[in-house]
Amino acid sequence: MHTKRAVPTLCVLLACTLALLGTTGCKSDKDKVVDLVTRTMESYSVAADDQADAKRDKDAVEPIYGDDATMTQLTAYGVRDYEYHGHCFKNYSFEVGDATVDGDSASVSVTVTNQSLSVAADAAASDYAAWAETEESQQAYAESGRQALVDKLVELLYARLDANESPVTTTVAVSLSKDGDGNWSVNGTPEFFSALYGGSDVINGLAPQAE
């Protein structure tokens, strides 16, 4: 008697469990875009901390910095990109907000706080101008040539970035697109990259973004 009653009860429990698994295992497009944007924003923090661990994580997103022109010039002078970006994002933080999905397009609100790269660069340029008038700069140039001057300027820029003297908070709408296979990708817009670097136009240079 007890066994016969237990069979239908067990079937009901199994059916409920399978239904629950089916609903939790399938993410909505809204969940997918929020997850992707979150992992994208996290990738900049990871890049600043430990790139090796990030590469080992199969779910990690490869960060896109939007500053190819700048990095081409810097790497020509021996600046390591991971070092440079590590300082750029040392004081970076973010908060993911609401998402909207419309067919194959989506938008996620993100609030970013970071040191202004353009302000740090201007301050470093002033520091460098003062240093250039010293005997130390003349000696450095005599010993190592132009590379010594570049190294000093980069050192001063890193110091200004680390000091976090001019943090800027920006709320930006991160846009996404879905391809024919149903995969979402983040669109790297000028507004997105500007927010990452504290309101700096890294695509066209280091000038503050025009209002």
Tab-separated table of N, CA, C and O in Angstrom, residues 43-163:
chain	number	residue	atom	x	y	z
A	43	SER	N	37.145	42.121	-16.866
A	43	SER	CA	38.387	41.813	-17.577
A	43	SER	C	39.425	42.915	-17.433
A	43	SER	O	40.623	42.646	-17.463
A	44	TYR	N	38.976	44.155	-17.239
A	44	TYR	CA	39.931	45.259	-17.076
A	44	TYR	C	40.577	45.216	-15.693
A	44	TYR	O	41.756	45.536	-15.558
A	45	SER	N	39.820	44.806	-14.692
A	45	SER	CA	40.393	44.645	-13.358
A	45	SER	C	41.368	43.479	-13.332
A	45	SER	O	42.446	43.554	-12.743
A	46	VAL	N	41.003	42.374	-13.976
A	46	VAL	CA	41.867	41.197	-14.024
A	46	VAL	C	43.154	41.520	-14.752
A	46	VAL	O	44.237	41.114	-14.346
A	47	ALA	N	43.034	42.289	-15.829
A	47	ALA	CA	44.226	42.647	-16.602
A	47	ALA	C	45.207	43.429	-15.748
A	47	ALA	O	46.418	43.312	-15.901
A	48	ALA	N	44.671	44.213	-14.846
A	48	ALA	CA	45.535	45.004	-13.977
A	48	ALA	C	46.162	44.156	-12.875
A	48	ALA	O	47.213	44.493	-12.347
A	49	ASP	N	45.540	43.029	-12.550
A	49	ASP	CA	46.023	42.202	-11.439
A	49	ASP	C	46.873	41.024	-11.897
A	49	ASP	O	48.031	40.896	-11.526
A	50	ASP	N	46.301	40.149	-12.721
A	50	ASP	CA	47.012	38.925	-13.073
A	50	ASP	C	46.529	38.406	-14.425
A	50	ASP	O	45.532	37.706	-14.514
A	51	GLN	N	47.227	38.763	-15.481
A	51	GLN	CA	46.826	38.346	-16.816
A	51	GLN	C	46.993	36.844	-17.010
A	51	GLN	O	46.241	36.229	-17.757
A	52	ALA	N	47.955	36.249	-16.364
A	52	ALA	CA	48.196	34.812	-16.532
A	52	ALA	C	46.980	34.015	-16.080
A	52	ALA	O	46.538	33.085	-16.764
A	53	ASP	N	46.413	34.371	-14.930
A	53	ASP	CA	45.228	33.674	-14.442
A	53	ASP	C	44.044	33.896	-15.376
A	53	ASP	O	43.227	32.993	-15.590
A	54	ALA	N	43.948	35.096	-15.932
A	54	ALA	CA	42.839	35.405	-16.832
A	54	ALA	C	42.889	34.529	-18.073
A	54	ALA	O	41.866	34.062	-18.570
A	55	LYS	N	44.081	34.285	-18.595
A	55	LYS	CA	44.226	33.476	-19.798
A	55	LYS	C	43.882	32.014	-19.539
A	55	LYS	O	43.478	31.295	-20.439
A	56	ARG	N	44.052	31.570	-18.293
A	56	ARG	CA	43.734	30.190	-17.957
A	56	ARG	C	42.234	29.979	-17.747
A	56	ARG	O	41.751	28.853	-17.761
A	57	ASP	N	41.501	31.052	-17.544
A	57	ASP	CA	40.070	30.970	-17.301
A	57	ASP	C	39.332	30.938	-18.637
A	57	ASP	O	39.331	31.916	-19.375
A	58	LYS	N	38.687	29.806	-18.950
A	58	LYS	CA	38.018	29.658	-20.240
A	58	LYS	C	36.835	30.605	-20.388
A	58	LYS	O	36.407	30.908	-21.511
A	59	ASP	N	36.276	31.086	-19.282
A	59	ASP	CA	35.136	31.996	-19.334
A	59	ASP	C	35.560	33.463	-19.335
A	59	ASP	O	34.716	34.358	-19.419
A	60	ALA	N	36.857	33.702	-19.230
A	60	ALA	CA	37.344	35.082	-19.177
A	60	ALA	C	37.171	35.770	-20.528
A	60	ALA	O	37.279	35.154	-21.590
A	61	VAL	N	36.891	37.060	-20.493
A	61	VAL	CA	36.743	37.869	-21.702
A	61	VAL	C	38.055	38.591	-21.968
A	61	VAL	O	38.666	39.142	-21.052
A	62	GLU	N	38.497	38.584	-23.209
A	62	GLU	CA	39.717	39.297	-23.578
A	62	GLU	C	39.425	40.792	-23.607
A	62	GLU	O	38.563	41.247	-24.364
A	63	PRO	N	40.104	41.591	-22.792
A	63	PRO	CA	39.815	43.029	-22.764
A	63	PRO	C	40.217	43.725	-24.057
A	63	PRO	O	41.234	43.402	-24.666
A	64	ILE	N	39.389	44.664	-24.504
A	64	ILE	CA	39.681	45.500	-25.670
A	64	ILE	C	39.833	46.929	-25.164
A	64	ILE	O	38.928	47.462	-24.525
A	65	TYR	N	40.970	47.542	-25.448
A	65	TYR	CA	41.286	48.833	-24.833
A	65	TYR	C	40.980	50.046	-25.712
A	65	TYR	O	40.861	51.153	-25.207
A	66	GLY	N	40.879	49.859	-27.021
A	66	GLY	CA	40.526	50.976	-27.892
A	66	GLY	C	41.621	51.996	-28.095
A	66	GLY	O	41.352	53.098	-28.582
A	67	ASP	N	42.860	51.659	-27.710
A	67	ASP	CA	43.955	52.647	-27.799
A	67	ASP	C	45.096	52.134	-28.674
A	67	ASP	O	46.264	52.340	-28.365
A	68	ASP	N	44.745	51.487	-29.782
A	68	ASP	CA	45.764	50.876	-30.644
A	68	ASP	C	46.799	51.884	-31.142
A	68	ASP	O	47.996	51.594	-31.184
A	69	ALA	N	46.331	53.073	-31.533
A	69	ALA	CA	47.252	54.084	-32.066
A	69	ALA	C	48.258	54.523	-30.999
A	69	ALA	O	49.457	54.650	-31.272
A	70	THR	N	47.767	54.726	-29.787
A	70	THR	CA	48.650	55.124	-28.689
A	70	THR	C	49.639	54.027	-28.362
A	70	THR	O	50.840	54.286	-28.178
A	71	MET	N	49.155	52.782	-28.301
A	71	MET	CA	50.038	51.674	-27.940
A	71	MET	C	51.097	51.412	-29.016
A	71	MET	O	52.207	50.977	-28.697
A	72	THR	N	50.780	51.677	-30.273
A	72	THR	CA	51.775	51.517	-31.343
A	72	THR	C	52.964	52.429	-31.103
A	72	THR	O	54.130	52.032	-31.268
A	73	GLN	N	52.672	53.655	-30.672
A	73	GLN	CA	53.743	54.608	-30.381
A	73	GLN	C	54.505	54.223	-29.120
A	73	GLN	O	55.739	54.282	-29.083
A	74	LEU	N	53.766	53.818	-28.076
A	74	LEU	CA	54.416	53.503	-26.802
A	74	LEU	C	55.286	52.248	-26.897
A	74	LEU	O	56.395	52.225	-26.355
A	75	THR	N	54.792	51.226	-27.572
A	75	THR	CA	55.572	49.992	-27.678
A	75	THR	C	56.842	50.206	-28.492
A	75	THR	O	57.835	49.491	-28.305
A	76	ALA	N	56.811	51.183	-29.392
A	76	ALA	CA	58.017	51.496	-30.171
A	76	ALA	C	59.135	51.993	-29.262
A	76	ALA	O	60.320	51.894	-29.609
A	77	TYR	N	58.761	52.506	-28.094
A	77	TYR	CA	59.745	52.984	-27.116
A	77	TYR	C	59.925	52.000	-25.966
A	77	TYR	O	60.435	52.364	-24.903
A	78	GLY	N	59.484	50.780	-26.168
A	78	GLY	CA	59.727	49.746	-25.166
A	78	GLY	C	58.744	49.676	-24.030
A	78	GLY	O	58.980	48.967	-23.036
A	79	VAL	N	57.604	50.375	-24.142
A	79	VAL	CA	56.593	50.323	-23.081
A	79	VAL	C	55.794	49.035	-23.231
A	79	VAL	O	55.269	48.738	-24.308
A	80	ARG	N	55.692	48.258	-22.153
A	80	ARG	CA	54.935	47.002	-22.184
A	80	ARG	C	53.447	47.300	-22.005
A	80	ARG	O	53.071	47.996	-21.061
A	81	ASP	N	52.636	46.748	-22.900
A	81	ASP	CA	51.211	47.073	-22.863
A	81	ASP	C	50.539	46.649	-21.559
A	81	ASP	O	49.718	47.380	-21.007
A	82	TYR	N	50.889	45.461	-21.022
A	82	TYR	CA	50.238	45.010	-19.790
A	82	TYR	C	50.633	45.883	-18.597
A	82	TYR	O	49.837	46.080	-17.670
A	83	GLU	N	51.856	46.412	-18.642
A	83	GLU	CA	52.293	47.311	-17.565
A	83	GLU	C	51.523	48.621	-17.636
A	83	GLU	O	51.013	49.133	-16.632
A	84	TYR	N	51.450	49.164	-18.841
A	84	TYR	CA	50.749	50.425	-19.070
A	84	TYR	C	49.278	50.311	-18.670
A	84	TYR	O	48.763	51.139	-17.909
A	85	HIS	N	48.595	49.276	-19.154
A	85	HIS	CA	47.183	49.118	-18.835
A	85	HIS	C	46.976	48.780	-17.359
A	85	HIS	O	45.944	49.126	-16.776
A	86	GLY	N	47.949	48.117	-16.753
A	86	GLY	CA	47.860	47.844	-15.324
A	86	GLY	C	47.782	49.115	-14.516
A	86	GLY	O	46.994	49.222	-13.554
A	87	HIS	N	48.569	50.116	-14.893
A	87	HIS	CA	48.521	51.413	-14.204
A	87	HIS	C	47.246	52.175	-14.567
A	87	HIS	O	46.646	52.840	-13.715
A	88	CYS	N	46.828	52.086	-15.836
A	88	CYS	CA	45.612	52.783	-16.260
A	88	CYS	C	44.390	52.321	-15.483
A	88	CYS	O	43.476	53.104	-15.204
A	89	PHE	N	44.357	51.031	-15.121
A	89	PHE	CA	43.182	50.467	-14.462
A	89	PHE	C	43.424	50.101	-12.997
A	89	PHE	O	42.646	49.348	-12.405
A	90	LYS	N	44.470	50.651	-12.422
A	90	LYS	CA	44.787	50.342	-11.026
A	90	LYS	C	43.678	50.789	-10.081
A	90	LYS	O	43.389	50.125	-9.077
A	91	ASN	N	43.047	51.914	-10.366
A	91	ASN	CA	42.024	52.461	-9.485
A	91	ASN	C	40.615	52.368	-10.079
A	91	ASN	O	39.701	53.068	-9.660
A	92	TYR	N	40.446	51.491	-11.032
A	92	TYR	CA	39.192	51.333	-11.767
A	92	TYR	C	38.157	50.530	-10.973
A	92	TYR	O	38.488	49.562	-10.293
A	93	SER	N	36.902	50.952	-11.070
A	93	SER	CA	35.802	50.193	-10.482
A	93	SER	C	34.561	50.419	-11.340
A	93	SER	O	34.487	51.370	-12.124
A	94	PHE	N	33.582	49.537	-11.190
A	94	PHE	CA	32.382	49.657	-12.017
A	94	PHE	C	31.174	49.069	-11.298
A	94	PHE	O	31.302	48.302	-10.345
A	95	GLU	N	30.004	49.427	-11.807
A	95	GLU	CA	28.747	48.869	-11.304
A	95	GLU	C	27.805	48.688	-12.484
A	95	GLU	O	27.542	49.643	-13.232
A	96	VAL	N	27.333	47.465	-12.686
A	96	VAL	CA	26.430	47.162	-13.799
A	96	VAL	C	24.993	47.428	-13.374
A	96	VAL	O	24.555	46.996	-12.306
A	97	GLY	N	24.261	48.148	-14.240
A	97	GLY	CA	22.880	48.493	-13.925
A	97	GLY	C	21.879	47.725	-14.761
A	97	GLY	O	22.044	46.542	-15.023
A	98	ASP	N	20.838	48.419	-15.213
A	98	ASP	CA	19.728	47.785	-15.926
A	98	ASP	C	20.089	47.452	-17.375
A	98	ASP	O	20.954	48.093	-17.980
A	99	ALA	N	19.392	46.465	-17.913
A	99	ALA	CA	19.594	46.044	-19.299
A	99	ALA	C	18.279	46.094	-20.058
A	99	ALA	O	17.205	45.856	-19.487
A	100	THR	N	18.350	46.420	-21.337
A	100	THR	CA	17.190	46.368	-22.219
A	100	THR	C	17.582	45.586	-23.462
A	100	THR	O	18.699	45.724	-23.970
A	101	VAL	N	16.666	44.756	-23.952
A	101	VAL	CA	16.913	43.933	-25.129
A	101	VAL	C	15.824	44.200	-26.149
A	101	VAL	O	14.633	44.191	-25.827
A	102	ASP	N	16.237	44.456	-27.391
A	102	ASP	CA	15.299	44.703	-28.475
A	102	ASP	C	15.757	43.905	-29.695
A	102	ASP	O	16.579	44.374	-30.491
A	103	GLY	N	15.252	42.685	-29.825
A	103	GLY	CA	15.652	41.829	-30.932
A	103	GLY	C	17.115	41.440	-30.843
A	103	GLY	O	17.543	40.812	-29.871
A	104	ASP	N	17.888	41.820	-31.870
A	104	ASP	CA	19.311	41.487	-31.905
A	104	ASP	C	20.193	42.594	-31.339
A	104	ASP	O	21.419	42.565	-31.506
A	105	SER	N	19.580	43.567	-30.690
A	105	SER	CA	20.330	44.670	-30.077
A	105	SER	C	20.004	44.736	-28.588
A	105	SER	O	18.904	44.373	-28.163
A	106	ALA	N	20.974	45.183	-27.828
A	106	ALA	CA	20.760	45.309	-26.381
A	106	ALA	C	21.600	46.454	-25.843
A	106	ALA	O	22.544	46.920	-26.503
A	107	SER	N	21.245	46.901	-24.659
A	107	SER	CA	21.982	47.980	-24.003
A	107	SER	C	21.995	47.719	-22.504
A	107	SER	O	20.970	47.332	-21.929
A	108	VAL	N	23.162	47.913	-21.903
A	108	VAL	CA	23.310	47.716	-20.462
A	108	VAL	C	23.935	48.969	-19.864
A	108	VAL	O	24.980	49.434	-20.330
A	109	SER	N	23.307	49.510	-18.851
A	109	SER	CA	23.837	50.699	-18.176
A	109	SER	C	24.968	50.299	-17.231
A	109	SER	O	24.820	49.384	-16.426
A	110	VAL	N	26.100	50.984	-17.360
A	110	VAL	CA	27.257	50.706	-16.505
A	110	VAL	C	27.819	52.024	-15.974
A	110	VAL	O	27.995	52.980	-16.741
A	111	THR	N	28.074	52.068	-14.688
A	111	THR	CA	28.720	53.230	-14.083
A	111	THR	C	30.179	52.891	-13.804
A	111	THR	O	30.469	51.920	-13.103
A	112	VAL	N	31.073	53.680	-14.381
A	112	VAL	CA	32.514	53.427	-14.284
A	112	VAL	C	33.190	54.570	-13.541
A	112	VAL	O	32.900	55.741	-13.788
A	113	THR	N	34.103	54.228	-12.650
A	113	THR	CA	34.933	55.222	-11.974
A	113	THR	C	36.393	54.876	-12.220
A	113	THR	O	36.812	53.743	-11.992
A	114	ASN	N	37.144	55.864	-12.714
A	114	ASN	CA	38.568	55.636	-12.964
A	114	ASN	C	39.300	56.966	-13.000
A	114	ASN	O	38.708	58.025	-13.251
A	115	GLN	N	40.589	56.894	-12.767
A	115	GLN	CA	41.441	58.060	-12.893
A	115	GLN	C	41.417	58.559	-14.340
A	115	GLN	O	41.506	57.764	-15.279
A	116	SER	N	41.278	59.861	-14.520
A	116	SER	CA	41.301	60.439	-15.860
A	116	SER	C	42.699	60.303	-16.453
A	116	SER	O	43.668	60.847	-15.923
A	117	LEU	N	42.803	59.565	-17.546
A	117	LEU	CA	44.092	59.373	-18.201
A	117	LEU	C	44.618	60.678	-18.773
A	117	LEU	O	45.812	60.975	-18.675
A	118	SER	N	43.744	61.486	-19.373
A	118	SER	CA	44.188	62.736	-19.978
A	118	SER	C	44.700	63.725	-18.930
A	118	SER	O	45.708	64.398	-19.142
A	119	VAL	N	44.025	63.779	-17.777
A	119	VAL	CA	44.482	64.675	-16.699
A	119	VAL	C	45.822	64.186	-16.155
A	119	VAL	O	46.736	64.988	-15.901
A	120	ALA	N	45.948	62.868	-15.981
A	120	ALA	CA	47.212	62.307	-15.495
A	120	ALA	C	48.339	62.577	-16.482
A	120	ALA	O	49.471	62.885	-16.090
A	121	ALA	N	48.049	62.482	-17.780
A	121	ALA	CA	49.061	62.737	-18.809
A	121	ALA	C	49.499	64.190	-18.804
A	121	ALA	O	50.697	64.494	-18.946
A	122	ASP	N	48.553	65.105	-18.637
A	122	ASP	CA	48.889	66.533	-18.572
A	122	ASP	C	49.759	66.835	-17.349
A	122	ASP	O	50.729	67.605	-17.430
A	123	ALA	N	49.400	66.232	-16.211
A	123	ALA	CA	50.173	66.448	-14.988
A	123	ALA	C	51.578	65.875	-15.135
A	123	ALA	O	52.566	66.486	-14.697
A	124	ALA	N	51.679	64.705	-15.769
A	124	ALA	CA	52.987	64.081	-15.983
A	124	ALA	C	53.841	64.922	-16.919
A	124	ALA	O	55.064	65.028	-16.740
A	125	ALA	N	53.206	65.557	-17.905
A	125	ALA	CA	53.944	66.426	-18.828
A	125	ALA	C	54.524	67.630	-18.091
A	125	ALA	O	55.660	68.058	-18.363
A	126	SER	N	53.754	68.167	-17.148
A	126	SER	CA	54.255	69.292	-16.341
A	126	SER	C	55.397	68.841	-15.447
A	126	SER	O	56.401	69.556	-15.288
A	127	ASP	N	55.252	67.653	-14.860
A	127	ASP	CA	56.328	67.099	-14.026
A	127	ASP	C	57.594	66.905	-14.850
A	127	ASP	O	58.703	67.192	-14.392
A	128	TYR	N	57.406	66.435	-16.072
A	128	TYR	CA	58.551	66.181	-16.939
A	128	TYR	C	59.247	67.489	-17.333
A	128	TYR	O	60.487	67.552	-17.376
A	129	ALA	N	58.456	68.515	-17.617
A	129	ALA	CA	59.030	69.812	-18.002
A	129	ALA	C	59.915	70.358	-16.882
A	129	ALA	O	60.991	70.923	-17.148
A	130	ALA	N	59.468	70.176	-15.643
A	130	ALA	CA	60.275	70.633	-14.502
A	130	ALA	C	61.533	69.793	-14.369
A	130	ALA	O	62.628	70.325	-14.108
A	131	TRP	N	61.400	68.480	-14.559
A	131	TRP	CA	62.562	67.581	-14.453
A	131	TRP	C	63.575	67.854	-15.559
A	131	TRP	O	64.786	67.730	-15.341
A	132	ALA	N	63.092	68.225	-16.732
A	132	ALA	CA	63.974	68.460	-17.879
A	132	ALA	C	64.949	69.611	-17.649
A	132	ALA	O	65.969	69.715	-18.342
A	133	GLU	N	64.647	70.452	-16.667
A	133	GLU	CA	65.514	71.598	-16.366
A	133	GLU	C	66.608	71.231	-15.365
A	133	GLU	O	67.454	72.073	-15.043
A	134	THR	N	66.618	70.022	-14.879
A	134	THR	CA	67.577	69.625	-13.852
A	134	THR	C	68.829	68.991	-14.450
A	134	THR	O	68.836	68.537	-15.606
A	135	GLU	N	69.880	68.946	-13.636
A	135	GLU	CA	71.121	68.298	-14.057
A	135	GLU	C	70.919	66.789	-14.213
A	135	GLU	O	71.573	66.154	-15.048
A	136	GLU	N	70.003	66.239	-13.436
A	136	GLU	CA	69.729	64.807	-13.525
A	136	GLU	C	69.269	64.414	-14.927
A	136	GLU	O	69.680	63.387	-15.465
A	137	SER	N	68.430	65.259	-15.526
A	137	SER	CA	67.940	64.960	-16.870
A	137	SER	C	69.071	65.028	-17.897
A	137	SER	O	69.138	64.206	-18.823
A	138	GLN	N	69.966	65.997	-17.721
A	138	GLN	CA	71.087	66.132	-18.649
A	138	GLN	C	72.004	64.916	-18.557
A	138	GLN	O	72.484	64.399	-19.579
A	139	GLN	N	72.236	64.461	-17.349
A	139	GLN	CA	73.091	63.288	-17.146
A	139	GLN	C	72.433	62.026	-17.722
A	139	GLN	O	73.095	61.193	-18.351
A	140	ALA	N	71.114	61.889	-17.507
A	140	ALA	CA	70.386	60.729	-18.023
A	140	ALA	C	70.448	60.690	-19.542
A	140	ALA	O	70.642	59.624	-20.144
A	141	TYR	N	70.318	61.850	-20.169
A	141	TYR	CA	70.375	61.917	-21.629
A	141	TYR	C	71.773	61.585	-22.136
A	141	TYR	O	71.933	60.888	-23.151
A	142	ALA	N	72.763	62.068	-21.423
A	142	ALA	CA	74.148	61.804	-21.828
A	142	ALA	C	74.481	60.314	-21.743
A	142	ALA	O	75.228	59.789	-22.571
A	143	GLU	N	73.893	59.630	-20.780
A	143	GLU	CA	74.190	58.215	-20.577
A	143	GLU	C	73.374	57.287	-21.476
A	143	GLU	O	73.891	56.296	-21.994
A	144	SER	N	72.096	57.609	-21.657
A	144	SER	CA	71.213	56.675	-22.368
A	144	SER	C	70.439	57.281	-23.534
A	144	SER	O	69.619	56.607	-24.159
A	145	GLY	N	70.675	58.553	-23.810
A	145	GLY	CA	70.019	59.179	-24.951
A	145	GLY	C	68.532	59.399	-24.755
A	145	GLY	O	68.030	59.505	-23.634
A	146	ARG	N	67.818	59.418	-25.883
A	146	ARG	CA	66.398	59.741	-25.867
A	146	ARG	C	65.573	58.735	-25.063
A	146	ARG	O	64.556	59.099	-24.468
A	147	GLN	N	65.998	57.487	-25.038
A	147	GLN	CA	65.246	56.459	-24.316
A	147	GLN	C	65.121	56.798	-22.840
A	147	GLN	O	64.087	56.530	-22.216
A	148	ALA	N	66.168	57.405	-22.269
A	148	ALA	CA	66.122	57.787	-20.855
A	148	ALA	C	65.040	58.822	-20.605
A	148	ALA	O	64.367	58.799	-19.562
A	149	LEU	N	64.849	59.711	-21.555
A	149	LEU	CA	63.824	60.744	-21.410
A	149	LEU	C	62.431	60.136	-21.507
A	149	LEU	O	61.527	60.508	-20.753
A	150	VAL	N	62.269	59.202	-22.445
A	150	VAL	CA	60.978	58.525	-22.580
A	150	VAL	C	60.668	57.724	-21.322
A	150	VAL	O	59.542	57.752	-20.806
A	151	ASP	N	61.667	57.014	-20.813
A	151	ASP	CA	61.471	56.216	-19.600
A	151	ASP	C	61.033	57.090	-18.428
A	151	ASP	O	60.177	56.689	-17.621
A	152	LYS	N	61.615	58.268	-18.324
A	152	LYS	CA	61.257	59.173	-17.234
A	152	LYS	C	59.825	59.671	-17.380
A	152	LYS	O	59.072	59.726	-16.388
A	153	LEU	N	59.437	60.004	-18.602
A	153	LEU	CA	58.078	60.482	-18.833
A	153	LEU	C	57.057	59.392	-18.493
A	153	LEU	O	56.037	59.665	-17.859
A	154	VAL	N	57.339	58.168	-18.890
A	154	VAL	CA	56.441	57.054	-18.584
A	154	VAL	C	56.375	56.828	-17.071
A	154	VAL	O	55.299	56.584	-16.506
A	155	GLU	N	57.516	56.913	-16.404
A	155	GLU	CA	57.567	56.764	-14.947
A	155	GLU	C	56.686	57.809	-14.263
A	155	GLU	O	55.938	57.498	-13.319
A	156	LEU	N	56.755	59.038	-14.739
A	156	LEU	CA	55.948	60.113	-14.161
A	156	LEU	C	54.467	59.913	-14.443
A	156	LEU	O	53.614	60.211	-13.595
A	157	LEU	N	54.140	59.391	-15.630
A	157	LEU	CA	52.748	59.107	-15.958
A	157	LEU	C	52.196	58.020	-15.048
A	157	LEU	O	51.087	58.150	-14.511
A	158	TYR	N	52.963	56.965	-14.837
A	158	TYR	CA	52.522	55.883	-13.958
A	158	TYR	C	52.285	56.402	-12.538
A	158	TYR	O	51.320	56.003	-11.869
A	159	ALA	N	53.150	57.282	-12.075
A	159	ALA	CA	53.012	57.831	-10.726
A	159	ALA	C	51.715	58.631	-10.598
A	159	ALA	O	51.009	58.546	-9.576
A	160	ARG	N	51.382	59.385	-11.633
A	160	ARG	CA	50.147	60.176	-11.613
A	160	ARG	C	48.911	59.288	-11.683
A	160	ARG	O	47.903	59.547	-11.018
A	161	LEU	N	48.984	58.241	-12.490
A	161	LEU	CA	47.858	57.307	-12.580
A	161	LEU	C	47.640	56.592	-11.251
A	161	LEU	O	46.506	56.457	-10.778
A	162	ASP	N	48.716	56.154	-10.636
A	162	ASP	CA	48.626	55.441	-9.355
A	162	ASP	C	48.079	56.334	-8.236
A	162	ASP	O	47.389	55.856	-7.327
A	163	ALA	N	48.418	57.632	-8.311
A	163	ALA	CA	48.001	58.563	-7.257
A	163	ALA	C	46.484	58.772	-7.241
A	163	ALA	O	45.912	59.139	-6.203
